[in-house]
Amino acid sequence: MPGQAPGRVLAMRSRMRTAAILLLLAGLSLPVASARAEAGPAAAEQPPRTEPARACGRGSTPAVVGGRLRCLRAGTRCDARYEADYRRYRFTCAKGVLRRR
């Protein structure tokens, strides 16, 4: 770059440095993008679970009560507003305590 003005040389170096950084970043993002594409759209966005997934202790029943995962067991506390959910799993809420139906 002999024969060019010093300010022009610095500007060219700055542009080359910027271009190199952009190429480097583009190269780094390709493996991430391809990994997401291989995983599919389900991996990026999963719907909330609506069925019990965790194991409950012996004598308990896994259930979804009020939209949350719970382990139901006779004799434990309950809330009457979730009676329909308890009935689905053959329980009833009587005086704040779960009973088997």
Backbone as XML, in Angstrom:
<?xml version="1.0"?>
<chain id="A" units="angstrom">
  <residue number="1" name="MET">
    <atom name="N" x="0.805" y="-1.166" z="0.000"/>
    <atom name="CA" x="0.000" y="0.000" z="0.000"/>
    <atom name="C" x="0.867" y="1.255" z="0.000"/>
  </residue>
  <residue number="2" name="PRO">
    <atom name="N" x="2.048" y="1.100" z="-0.532"/>
    <atom name="CA" x="2.874" y="2.285" z="-0.648"/>
    <atom name="C" x="2.278" y="3.232" z="-1.675"/>
  </residue>
  <residue number="3" name="GLY">
    <atom name="N" x="2.406" y="4.465" z="-1.426"/>
    <atom name="CA" x="1.901" y="5.474" z="-2.321"/>
    <atom name="C" x="0.509" y="5.957" z="-1.949"/>
  </residue>
  <residue number="4" name="GLN">
    <atom name="N" x="-0.124" y="5.342" z="-0.949"/>
    <atom name="CA" x="-1.456" y="5.788" z="-0.539"/>
    <atom name="C" x="-1.324" y="6.638" z="0.717"/>
  </residue>
  <residue number="5" name="ALA">
    <atom name="N" x="-2.304" y="7.464" z="0.937"/>
    <atom name="CA" x="-2.298" y="8.330" z="2.124"/>
    <atom name="C" x="-2.465" y="7.478" z="3.371"/>
  </residue>
  <residue number="6" name="PRO">
    <atom name="N" x="-1.808" y="7.846" z="4.495"/>
    <atom name="CA" x="-1.893" y="7.049" z="5.721"/>
    <atom name="C" x="-3.321" y="6.879" z="6.225"/>
  </residue>
  <residue number="7" name="GLY">
    <atom name="N" x="-4.144" y="7.907" z="6.130"/>
    <atom name="CA" x="-5.524" y="7.792" z="6.600"/>
    <atom name="C" x="-6.315" y="6.780" z="5.797"/>
  </residue>
  <residue number="8" name="ARG">
    <atom name="N" x="-6.021" y="6.710" z="4.525"/>
    <atom name="CA" x="-6.717" y="5.770" z="3.654"/>
    <atom name="C" x="-6.309" y="4.333" z="3.965"/>
  </residue>
  <residue number="9" name="VAL">
    <atom name="N" x="-5.052" y="4.130" z="4.278"/>
    <atom name="CA" x="-4.555" y="2.809" z="4.640"/>
    <atom name="C" x="-5.235" y="2.328" z="5.923"/>
  </residue>
  <residue number="10" name="LEU">
    <atom name="N" x="-5.356" y="3.205" z="6.901"/>
    <atom name="CA" x="-6.016" y="2.837" z="8.159"/>
    <atom name="C" x="-7.482" y="2.500" z="7.934"/>
  </residue>
  <residue number="11" name="ALA">
    <atom name="N" x="-8.137" y="3.238" z="7.077"/>
    <atom name="CA" x="-9.547" y="2.961" z="6.787"/>
    <atom name="C" x="-9.695" y="1.607" z="6.119"/>
  </residue>
  <residue number="12" name="MET">
    <atom name="N" x="-8.780" y="1.279" z="5.201"/>
    <atom name="CA" x="-8.843" y="-0.004" z="4.512"/>
    <atom name="C" x="-8.594" y="-1.147" z="5.491"/>
  </residue>
  <residue number="13" name="ARG">
    <atom name="N" x="-7.631" y="-0.976" z="6.381"/>
    <atom name="CA" x="-7.353" y="-2.004" z="7.393"/>
    <atom name="C" x="-8.559" y="-2.208" z="8.305"/>
  </residue>
  <residue number="14" name="SER">
    <atom name="N" x="-9.203" y="-1.120" z="8.650"/>
    <atom name="CA" x="-10.375" y="-1.207" z="9.507"/>
    <atom name="C" x="-11.492" y="-1.985" z="8.813"/>
  </residue>
  <residue number="15" name="ARG">
    <atom name="N" x="-11.708" y="-1.714" z="7.518"/>
    <atom name="CA" x="-12.736" y="-2.437" z="6.769"/>
    <atom name="C" x="-12.386" y="-3.911" z="6.649"/>
  </residue>
  <residue number="16" name="MET">
    <atom name="N" x="-11.108" y="-4.204" z="6.418"/>
    <atom name="CA" x="-10.682" y="-5.602" z="6.296"/>
    <atom name="C" x="-10.848" y="-6.339" z="7.630"/>
  </residue>
  <residue number="17" name="ARG">
    <atom name="N" x="-10.525" y="-5.652" z="8.714"/>
    <atom name="CA" x="-10.679" y="-6.252" z="10.043"/>
    <atom name="C" x="-12.156" y="-6.534" z="10.318"/>
  </residue>
  <residue number="18" name="THR">
    <atom name="N" x="-13.031" y="-5.584" z="9.979"/>
    <atom name="CA" x="-14.465" y="-5.760" z="10.177"/>
    <atom name="C" x="-14.981" y="-6.928" z="9.346"/>
  </residue>
  <residue number="19" name="ALA">
    <atom name="N" x="-14.537" y="-7.012" z="8.099"/>
    <atom name="CA" x="-14.965" y="-8.106" z="7.221"/>
    <atom name="C" x="-14.495" y="-9.450" z="7.780"/>
  </residue>
  <residue number="20" name="ALA">
    <atom name="N" x="-13.266" y="-9.496" z="8.280"/>
    <atom name="CA" x="-12.742" y="-10.738" z="8.847"/>
    <atom name="C" x="-13.543" y="-11.165" z="10.074"/>
  </residue>
  <residue number="21" name="ILE">
    <atom name="N" x="-13.890" y="-10.217" z="10.907"/>
    <atom name="CA" x="-14.680" y="-10.531" z="12.105"/>
    <atom name="C" x="-16.061" y="-11.042" z="11.712"/>
  </residue>
  <residue number="22" name="LEU">
    <atom name="N" x="-16.686" y="-10.400" z="10.727"/>
    <atom name="CA" x="-18.006" y="-10.843" z="10.284"/>
    <atom name="C" x="-17.961" y="-12.253" z="9.706"/>
  </residue>
  <residue number="23" name="LEU">
    <atom name="N" x="-16.938" y="-12.552" z="8.923"/>
    <atom name="CA" x="-16.794" y="-13.895" z="8.375"/>
    <atom name="C" x="-16.585" y="-14.922" z="9.486"/>
  </residue>
  <residue number="24" name="LEU">
    <atom name="N" x="-15.795" y="-14.562" z="10.461"/>
    <atom name="CA" x="-15.553" y="-15.460" z="11.589"/>
    <atom name="C" x="-16.842" y="-15.738" z="12.345"/>
  </residue>
  <residue number="25" name="LEU">
    <atom name="N" x="-17.609" y="-14.686" z="12.626"/>
    <atom name="CA" x="-18.877" y="-14.868" z="13.333"/>
    <atom name="C" x="-19.860" y="-15.681" z="12.510"/>
  </residue>
  <residue number="26" name="ALA">
    <atom name="N" x="-19.900" y="-15.451" z="11.208"/>
    <atom name="CA" x="-20.787" y="-16.228" z="10.346"/>
    <atom name="C" x="-20.385" y="-17.694" z="10.357"/>
  </residue>
  <residue number="27" name="GLY">
    <atom name="N" x="-19.099" y="-17.964" z="10.354"/>
    <atom name="CA" x="-18.608" y="-19.346" z="10.394"/>
    <atom name="C" x="-18.935" y="-20.028" z="11.711"/>
  </residue>
  <residue number="28" name="LEU">
    <atom name="N" x="-18.907" y="-19.282" z="12.806"/>
    <atom name="CA" x="-19.219" y="-19.860" z="14.110"/>
    <atom name="C" x="-20.707" y="-20.123" z="14.266"/>
  </residue>
  <residue number="29" name="SER">
    <atom name="N" x="-21.539" y="-19.332" z="13.619"/>
    <atom name="CA" x="-22.977" y="-19.504" z="13.785"/>
    <atom name="C" x="-23.526" y="-20.640" z="12.936"/>
  </residue>
  <residue number="30" name="LEU">
    <atom name="N" x="-22.801" y="-21.071" z="11.920"/>
    <atom name="CA" x="-23.281" y="-22.164" z="11.072"/>
    <atom name="C" x="-23.463" y="-23.469" z="11.836"/>
  </residue>
  <residue number="31" name="PRO">
    <atom name="N" x="-22.497" y="-23.910" z="12.648"/>
    <atom name="CA" x="-22.723" y="-25.158" z="13.390"/>
    <atom name="C" x="-23.925" y="-25.071" z="14.335"/>
  </residue>
  <residue number="32" name="VAL">
    <atom name="N" x="-24.159" y="-23.926" z="14.932"/>
    <atom name="CA" x="-25.291" y="-23.759" z="15.840"/>
    <atom name="C" x="-26.592" y="-23.845" z="15.060"/>
  </residue>
  <residue number="33" name="ALA">
    <atom name="N" x="-26.649" y="-23.174" z="13.913"/>
    <atom name="CA" x="-27.858" y="-23.188" z="13.103"/>
    <atom name="C" x="-28.138" y="-24.582" z="12.569"/>
  </residue>
  <residue number="34" name="SER">
    <atom name="N" x="-27.109" y="-25.305" z="12.157"/>
    <atom name="CA" x="-27.334" y="-26.650" z="11.620"/>
    <atom name="C" x="-27.758" y="-27.610" z="12.727"/>
  </residue>
  <residue number="35" name="ALA">
    <atom name="N" x="-27.246" y="-27.420" z="13.935"/>
    <atom name="CA" x="-27.661" y="-28.278" z="15.044"/>
    <atom name="C" x="-29.131" y="-28.056" z="15.368"/>
  </residue>
  <residue number="36" name="ARG">
    <atom name="N" x="-29.577" y="-26.806" z="15.303"/>
    <atom name="CA" x="-30.989" y="-26.530" z="15.544"/>
    <atom name="C" x="-31.852" y="-27.121" z="14.446"/>
  </residue>
  <residue number="37" name="ALA">
    <atom name="N" x="-31.398" y="-27.055" z="13.209"/>
    <atom name="CA" x="-32.165" y="-27.588" z="12.092"/>
    <atom name="C" x="-32.297" y="-29.100" z="12.217"/>
  </residue>
  <residue number="38" name="GLU">
    <atom name="N" x="-31.232" y="-29.771" z="12.662"/>
    <atom name="CA" x="-31.279" y="-31.220" z="12.830"/>
    <atom name="C" x="-32.214" y="-31.610" z="13.959"/>
  </residue>
  <residue number="39" name="ALA">
    <atom name="N" x="-32.256" y="-30.809" z="15.006"/>
    <atom name="CA" x="-33.104" y="-31.125" z="16.149"/>
    <atom name="C" x="-34.573" y="-30.924" z="15.808"/>
  </residue>
  <residue number="40" name="GLY">
    <atom name="N" x="-34.871" y="-30.077" z="14.843"/>
    <atom name="CA" x="-36.252" y="-29.844" z="14.428"/>
    <atom name="C" x="-36.916" y="-28.787" z="15.274"/>
  </residue>
  <residue number="41" name="PRO">
    <atom name="N" x="-38.114" y="-28.381" z="14.874"/>
    <atom name="CA" x="-38.805" y="-27.315" z="15.589"/>
    <atom name="C" x="-39.267" y="-27.738" z="16.982"/>
  </residue>
  <residue number="42" name="ALA">
    <atom name="N" x="-39.462" y="-29.033" z="17.203"/>
    <atom name="CA" x="-39.935" y="-29.494" z="18.513"/>
    <atom name="C" x="-38.899" y="-29.251" z="19.604"/>
  </residue>
  <residue number="43" name="ALA">
    <atom name="N" x="-37.623" y="-29.308" z="19.244"/>
    <atom name="CA" x="-36.579" y="-29.095" z="20.250"/>
    <atom name="C" x="-36.511" y="-27.640" z="20.673"/>
  </residue>
  <residue number="44" name="ALA">
    <atom name="N" x="-36.834" y="-26.747" z="19.770"/>
    <atom name="CA" x="-36.750" y="-25.324" z="20.090"/>
    <atom name="C" x="-37.911" y="-24.887" z="20.982"/>
  </residue>
  <residue number="45" name="GLU">
    <atom name="N" x="-39.087" y="-25.441" z="20.734"/>
    <atom name="CA" x="-40.263" y="-25.003" z="21.479"/>
    <atom name="C" x="-41.096" y="-26.216" z="21.867"/>
  </residue>
  <residue number="46" name="GLN">
    <atom name="N" x="-41.080" y="-26.557" z="23.135"/>
    <atom name="CA" x="-41.838" y="-27.707" z="23.592"/>
    <atom name="C" x="-43.052" y="-27.242" z="24.377"/>
  </residue>
  <residue number="47" name="PRO">
    <atom name="N" x="-44.208" y="-27.845" z="24.118"/>
    <atom name="CA" x="-45.401" y="-27.460" z="24.872"/>
    <atom name="C" x="-45.291" y="-27.938" z="26.311"/>
  </residue>
  <residue number="48" name="PRO">
    <atom name="N" x="-46.004" y="-27.302" z="27.223"/>
    <atom name="CA" x="-45.963" y="-27.747" z="28.614"/>
    <atom name="C" x="-46.529" y="-29.154" z="28.743"/>
  </residue>
  <residue number="49" name="ARG">
    <atom name="N" x="-45.993" y="-29.911" z="29.660"/>
    <atom name="CA" x="-46.453" y="-31.286" z="29.862"/>
    <atom name="C" x="-47.827" y="-31.281" z="30.513"/>
  </residue>
  <residue number="50" name="THR">
    <atom name="N" x="-48.689" y="-32.145" z="30.025"/>
    <atom name="CA" x="-50.030" y="-32.232" z="30.584"/>
    <atom name="C" x="-50.285" y="-33.576" z="31.228"/>
  </residue>
  <residue number="51" name="GLU">
    <atom name="N" x="-49.289" y="-34.427" z="31.254"/>
    <atom name="CA" x="-49.445" y="-35.708" z="31.911"/>
    <atom name="C" x="-48.307" y="-35.919" z="32.890"/>
  </residue>
  <residue number="52" name="PRO">
    <atom name="N" x="-48.569" y="-36.650" z="33.948"/>
    <atom name="CA" x="-47.525" y="-36.859" z="34.956"/>
    <atom name="C" x="-46.322" y="-37.578" z="34.374"/>
  </residue>
  <residue number="53" name="ALA">
    <atom name="N" x="-45.140" y="-37.062" z="34.629"/>
    <atom name="CA" x="-43.930" y="-37.670" z="34.093"/>
    <atom name="C" x="-43.060" y="-38.243" z="35.206"/>
  </residue>
  <residue number="54" name="ARG">
    <atom name="N" x="-43.155" y="-37.689" z="36.387"/>
    <atom name="CA" x="-42.284" y="-38.158" z="37.459"/>
    <atom name="C" x="-42.929" y="-39.341" z="38.183"/>
  </residue>
  <residue number="55" name="ALA">
    <atom name="N" x="-42.124" y="-40.132" z="38.784"/>
    <atom name="CA" x="-42.620" y="-41.286" z="39.523"/>
    <atom name="C" x="-43.032" y="-40.847" z="40.923"/>
  </residue>
  <residue number="56" name="CYS">
    <atom name="N" x="-44.154" y="-41.328" z="41.340"/>
    <atom name="CA" x="-44.621" y="-41.038" z="42.698"/>
    <atom name="C" x="-44.259" y="-42.210" z="43.601"/>
  </residue>
  <residue number="57" name="GLY">
    <atom name="N" x="-44.212" y="-41.915" z="44.875"/>
    <atom name="CA" x="-43.885" y="-42.958" z="45.839"/>
    <atom name="C" x="-44.947" y="-44.052" z="45.886"/>
  </residue>
  <residue number="58" name="ARG">
    <atom name="N" x="-44.596" y="-45.102" z="46.533"/>
    <atom name="CA" x="-45.505" y="-46.236" z="46.661"/>
    <atom name="C" x="-46.788" y="-45.798" z="47.362"/>
  </residue>
  <residue number="59" name="GLY">
    <atom name="N" x="-47.924" y="-46.166" z="46.783"/>
    <atom name="CA" x="-49.208" y="-45.806" z="47.366"/>
    <atom name="C" x="-49.748" y="-44.479" z="46.867"/>
  </residue>
  <residue number="60" name="SER">
    <atom name="N" x="-48.991" y="-43.783" z="46.026"/>
    <atom name="CA" x="-49.417" y="-42.507" z="45.465"/>
    <atom name="C" x="-49.820" y="-42.682" z="44.007"/>
  </residue>
  <residue number="61" name="THR">
    <atom name="N" x="-50.638" y="-41.751" z="43.536"/>
    <atom name="CA" x="-51.091" y="-41.761" z="42.154"/>
    <atom name="C" x="-50.605" y="-40.486" z="41.476"/>
  </residue>
  <residue number="62" name="PRO">
    <atom name="N" x="-49.851" y="-40.605" z="40.376"/>
    <atom name="CA" x="-49.440" y="-39.396" z="39.653"/>
    <atom name="C" x="-50.652" y="-38.754" z="38.987"/>
  </residue>
  <residue number="63" name="ALA">
    <atom name="N" x="-50.769" y="-37.429" z="39.081"/>
    <atom name="CA" x="-51.936" y="-36.733" z="38.556"/>
    <atom name="C" x="-51.594" y="-35.300" z="38.183"/>
  </residue>
  <residue number="64" name="VAL">
    <atom name="N" x="-52.437" y="-34.726" z="37.317"/>
    <atom name="CA" x="-52.357" y="-33.310" z="36.992"/>
    <atom name="C" x="-53.540" y="-32.655" z="37.690"/>
  </residue>
  <residue number="65" name="VAL">
    <atom name="N" x="-53.241" y="-31.816" z="38.666"/>
    <atom name="CA" x="-54.284" y="-31.135" z="39.451"/>
    <atom name="C" x="-54.054" y="-29.639" z="39.342"/>
  </residue>
  <residue number="66" name="GLY">
    <atom name="N" x="-55.042" y="-28.944" z="38.836"/>
    <atom name="CA" x="-54.904" y="-27.500" z="38.669"/>
    <atom name="C" x="-53.799" y="-27.131" z="37.693"/>
  </residue>
  <residue number="67" name="GLY">
    <atom name="N" x="-53.527" y="-28.011" z="36.720"/>
    <atom name="CA" x="-52.496" y="-27.749" z="35.729"/>
    <atom name="C" x="-51.085" y="-28.047" z="36.194"/>
  </residue>
  <residue number="68" name="ARG">
    <atom name="N" x="-50.934" y="-28.590" z="37.386"/>
    <atom name="CA" x="-49.608" y="-28.902" z="37.926"/>
    <atom name="C" x="-49.508" y="-30.381" z="38.227"/>
  </residue>
  <residue number="69" name="LEU">
    <atom name="N" x="-48.312" y="-30.923" z="38.129"/>
    <atom name="CA" x="-48.097" y="-32.332" z="38.430"/>
    <atom name="C" x="-48.100" y="-32.554" z="39.934"/>
  </residue>
  <residue number="70" name="ARG">
    <atom name="N" x="-48.895" y="-33.512" z="40.370"/>
    <atom name="CA" x="-49.008" y="-33.825" z="41.804"/>
    <atom name="C" x="-49.021" y="-35.327" z="42.009"/>
  </residue>
  <residue number="71" name="CYS">
    <atom name="N" x="-48.658" y="-35.747" z="43.187"/>
    <atom name="CA" x="-48.795" y="-37.144" z="43.599"/>
    <atom name="C" x="-49.926" y="-37.196" z="44.615"/>
  </residue>
  <residue number="72" name="LEU">
    <atom name="N" x="-50.996" y="-37.891" z="44.272"/>
    <atom name="CA" x="-52.164" y="-37.965" z="45.154"/>
    <atom name="C" x="-52.060" y="-39.191" z="46.037"/>
  </residue>
  <residue number="73" name="ARG">
    <atom name="N" x="-52.416" y="-39.001" z="47.299"/>
    <atom name="CA" x="-52.400" y="-40.100" z="48.268"/>
    <atom name="C" x="-53.529" y="-39.850" z="49.264"/>
  </residue>
  <residue number="74" name="ALA">
    <atom name="N" x="-54.264" y="-40.889" z="49.576"/>
    <atom name="CA" x="-55.361" y="-40.767" z="50.541"/>
    <atom name="C" x="-54.810" y="-40.279" z="51.881"/>
  </residue>
  <residue number="75" name="GLY">
    <atom name="N" x="-55.528" y="-39.318" z="52.468"/>
    <atom name="CA" x="-55.130" y="-38.789" z="53.762"/>
    <atom name="C" x="-54.332" y="-37.500" z="53.689"/>
  </residue>
  <residue number="76" name="THR">
    <atom name="N" x="-53.902" y="-37.104" z="52.477"/>
    <atom name="CA" x="-53.154" y="-35.853" z="52.345"/>
    <atom name="C" x="-54.102" y="-34.683" z="52.128"/>
  </residue>
  <residue number="77" name="ARG">
    <atom name="N" x="-53.593" y="-33.470" z="52.296"/>
    <atom name="CA" x="-54.430" y="-32.275" z="52.162"/>
    <atom name="C" x="-54.887" y="-32.088" z="50.722"/>
  </residue>
  <residue number="78" name="CYS">
    <atom name="N" x="-56.047" y="-31.438" z="50.549"/>
    <atom name="CA" x="-56.564" y="-31.164" z="49.220"/>
    <atom name="C" x="-57.333" y="-29.847" z="49.236"/>
  </residue>
  <residue number="79" name="ASP">
    <atom name="N" x="-57.722" y="-29.400" z="48.054"/>
    <atom name="CA" x="-58.477" y="-28.162" z="47.899"/>
    <atom name="C" x="-59.741" y="-28.500" z="47.115"/>
  </residue>
  <residue number="80" name="ALA">
    <atom name="N" x="-60.908" y="-28.189" z="47.651"/>
    <atom name="CA" x="-62.190" y="-28.569" z="47.054"/>
    <atom name="C" x="-62.381" y="-27.997" z="45.648"/>
  </residue>
  <residue number="81" name="ARG">
    <atom name="N" x="-61.715" y="-26.903" z="45.319"/>
    <atom name="CA" x="-61.902" y="-26.324" z="43.983"/>
    <atom name="C" x="-61.341" y="-27.225" z="42.884"/>
  </residue>
  <residue number="82" name="TYR">
    <atom name="N" x="-60.508" y="-28.198" z="43.244"/>
    <atom name="CA" x="-59.958" y="-29.134" z="42.269"/>
    <atom name="C" x="-60.695" y="-30.480" z="42.290"/>
  </residue>
  <residue number="83" name="GLU">
    <atom name="N" x="-61.890" y="-30.500" z="42.780"/>
    <atom name="CA" x="-62.652" y="-31.747" z="42.913"/>
    <atom name="C" x="-62.758" y="-32.508" z="41.585"/>
  </residue>
  <residue number="84" name="ALA">
    <atom name="N" x="-63.002" y="-31.800" z="40.474"/>
    <atom name="CA" x="-63.119" y="-32.472" z="39.175"/>
    <atom name="C" x="-61.814" y="-33.179" z="38.807"/>
  </residue>
  <residue number="85" name="ASP">
    <atom name="N" x="-60.695" y="-32.551" z="39.116"/>
    <atom name="CA" x="-59.405" y="-33.182" z="38.840"/>
    <atom name="C" x="-59.203" y="-34.408" z="39.722"/>
  </residue>
  <residue number="86" name="TYR">
    <atom name="N" x="-59.577" y="-34.314" z="40.988"/>
    <atom name="CA" x="-59.421" y="-35.457" z="41.895"/>
    <atom name="C" x="-60.291" y="-36.628" z="41.443"/>
  </residue>
  <residue number="87" name="ARG">
    <atom name="N" x="-61.493" y="-36.340" z="41.009"/>
    <atom name="CA" x="-62.406" y="-37.402" z="40.567"/>
    <atom name="C" x="-61.864" y="-38.151" z="39.359"/>
  </residue>
  <residue number="88" name="ARG">
    <atom name="N" x="-61.160" y="-37.460" z="38.504"/>
    <atom name="CA" x="-60.565" y="-38.102" z="37.324"/>
    <atom name="C" x="-59.629" y="-39.232" z="37.747"/>
  </residue>
  <residue number="89" name="TYR">
    <atom name="N" x="-59.012" y="-39.100" z="38.916"/>
    <atom name="CA" x="-58.069" y="-40.107" z="39.417"/>
    <atom name="C" x="-58.660" y="-40.947" z="40.552"/>
  </residue>
  <residue number="90" name="ARG">
    <atom name="N" x="-60.000" y="-40.938" z="40.657"/>
    <atom name="CA" x="-60.756" y="-41.746" z="41.628"/>
    <atom name="C" x="-60.467" y="-41.345" z="43.075"/>
  </residue>
  <residue number="91" name="PHE">
    <atom name="N" x="-60.363" y="-40.027" z="43.293"/>
    <atom name="CA" x="-60.244" y="-39.478" z="44.634"/>
    <atom name="C" x="-61.368" y="-38.488" z="44.840"/>
  </residue>
  <residue number="92" name="THR">
    <atom name="N" x="-61.603" y="-38.111" z="46.091"/>
    <atom name="CA" x="-62.526" y="-37.028" z="46.410"/>
    <atom name="C" x="-61.930" y="-36.213" z="47.555"/>
  </residue>
  <residue number="93" name="CYS">
    <atom name="N" x="-62.297" y="-34.954" z="47.599"/>
    <atom name="CA" x="-61.799" y="-34.075" z="48.640"/>
    <atom name="C" x="-62.920" y="-33.862" z="49.658"/>
  </residue>
  <residue number="94" name="ALA">
    <atom name="N" x="-62.748" y="-34.411" z="50.835"/>
    <atom name="CA" x="-63.757" y="-34.289" z="51.890"/>
    <atom name="C" x="-63.135" y="-33.597" z="53.095"/>
  </residue>
  <residue number="95" name="LYS">
    <atom name="N" x="-63.656" y="-32.411" z="53.426"/>
    <atom name="CA" x="-63.166" y="-31.633" z="54.568"/>
    <atom name="C" x="-61.664" y="-31.372" z="54.491"/>
  </residue>
  <residue number="96" name="GLY">
    <atom name="N" x="-61.175" y="-31.132" z="53.282"/>
    <atom name="CA" x="-59.771" y="-30.778" z="53.103"/>
    <atom name="C" x="-58.801" y="-31.954" z="53.115"/>
  </residue>
  <residue number="97" name="VAL">
    <atom name="N" x="-59.335" y="-33.183" z="53.070"/>
    <atom name="CA" x="-58.489" y="-34.380" z="53.083"/>
    <atom name="C" x="-58.875" y="-35.279" z="51.916"/>
  </residue>
  <residue number="98" name="LEU">
    <atom name="N" x="-57.892" y="-35.795" z="51.194"/>
    <atom name="CA" x="-58.173" y="-36.693" z="50.067"/>
    <atom name="C" x="-58.635" y="-38.049" z="50.538"/>
  </residue>
  <residue number="99" name="ARG">
    <atom name="N" x="-59.667" y="-38.577" z="49.877"/>
    <atom name="CA" x="-60.183" y="-39.910" z="50.163"/>
    <atom name="C" x="-60.296" y="-40.670" z="48.835"/>
  </residue>
  <residue number="100" name="ARG">
    <atom name="N" x="-60.099" y="-41.960" z="48.882"/>
    <atom name="CA" x="-60.337" y="-42.798" z="47.699"/>
    <atom name="C" x="-61.819" y="-42.967" z="47.511"/>
  </residue>
  <residue number="101" name="ARG">
    <atom name="N" x="-62.278" y="-42.974" z="46.249"/>
    <atom name="CA" x="-63.710" y="-43.204" z="45.983"/>
    <atom name="C" x="-63.959" y="-44.657" z="45.742"/>
  </residue>
</chain>
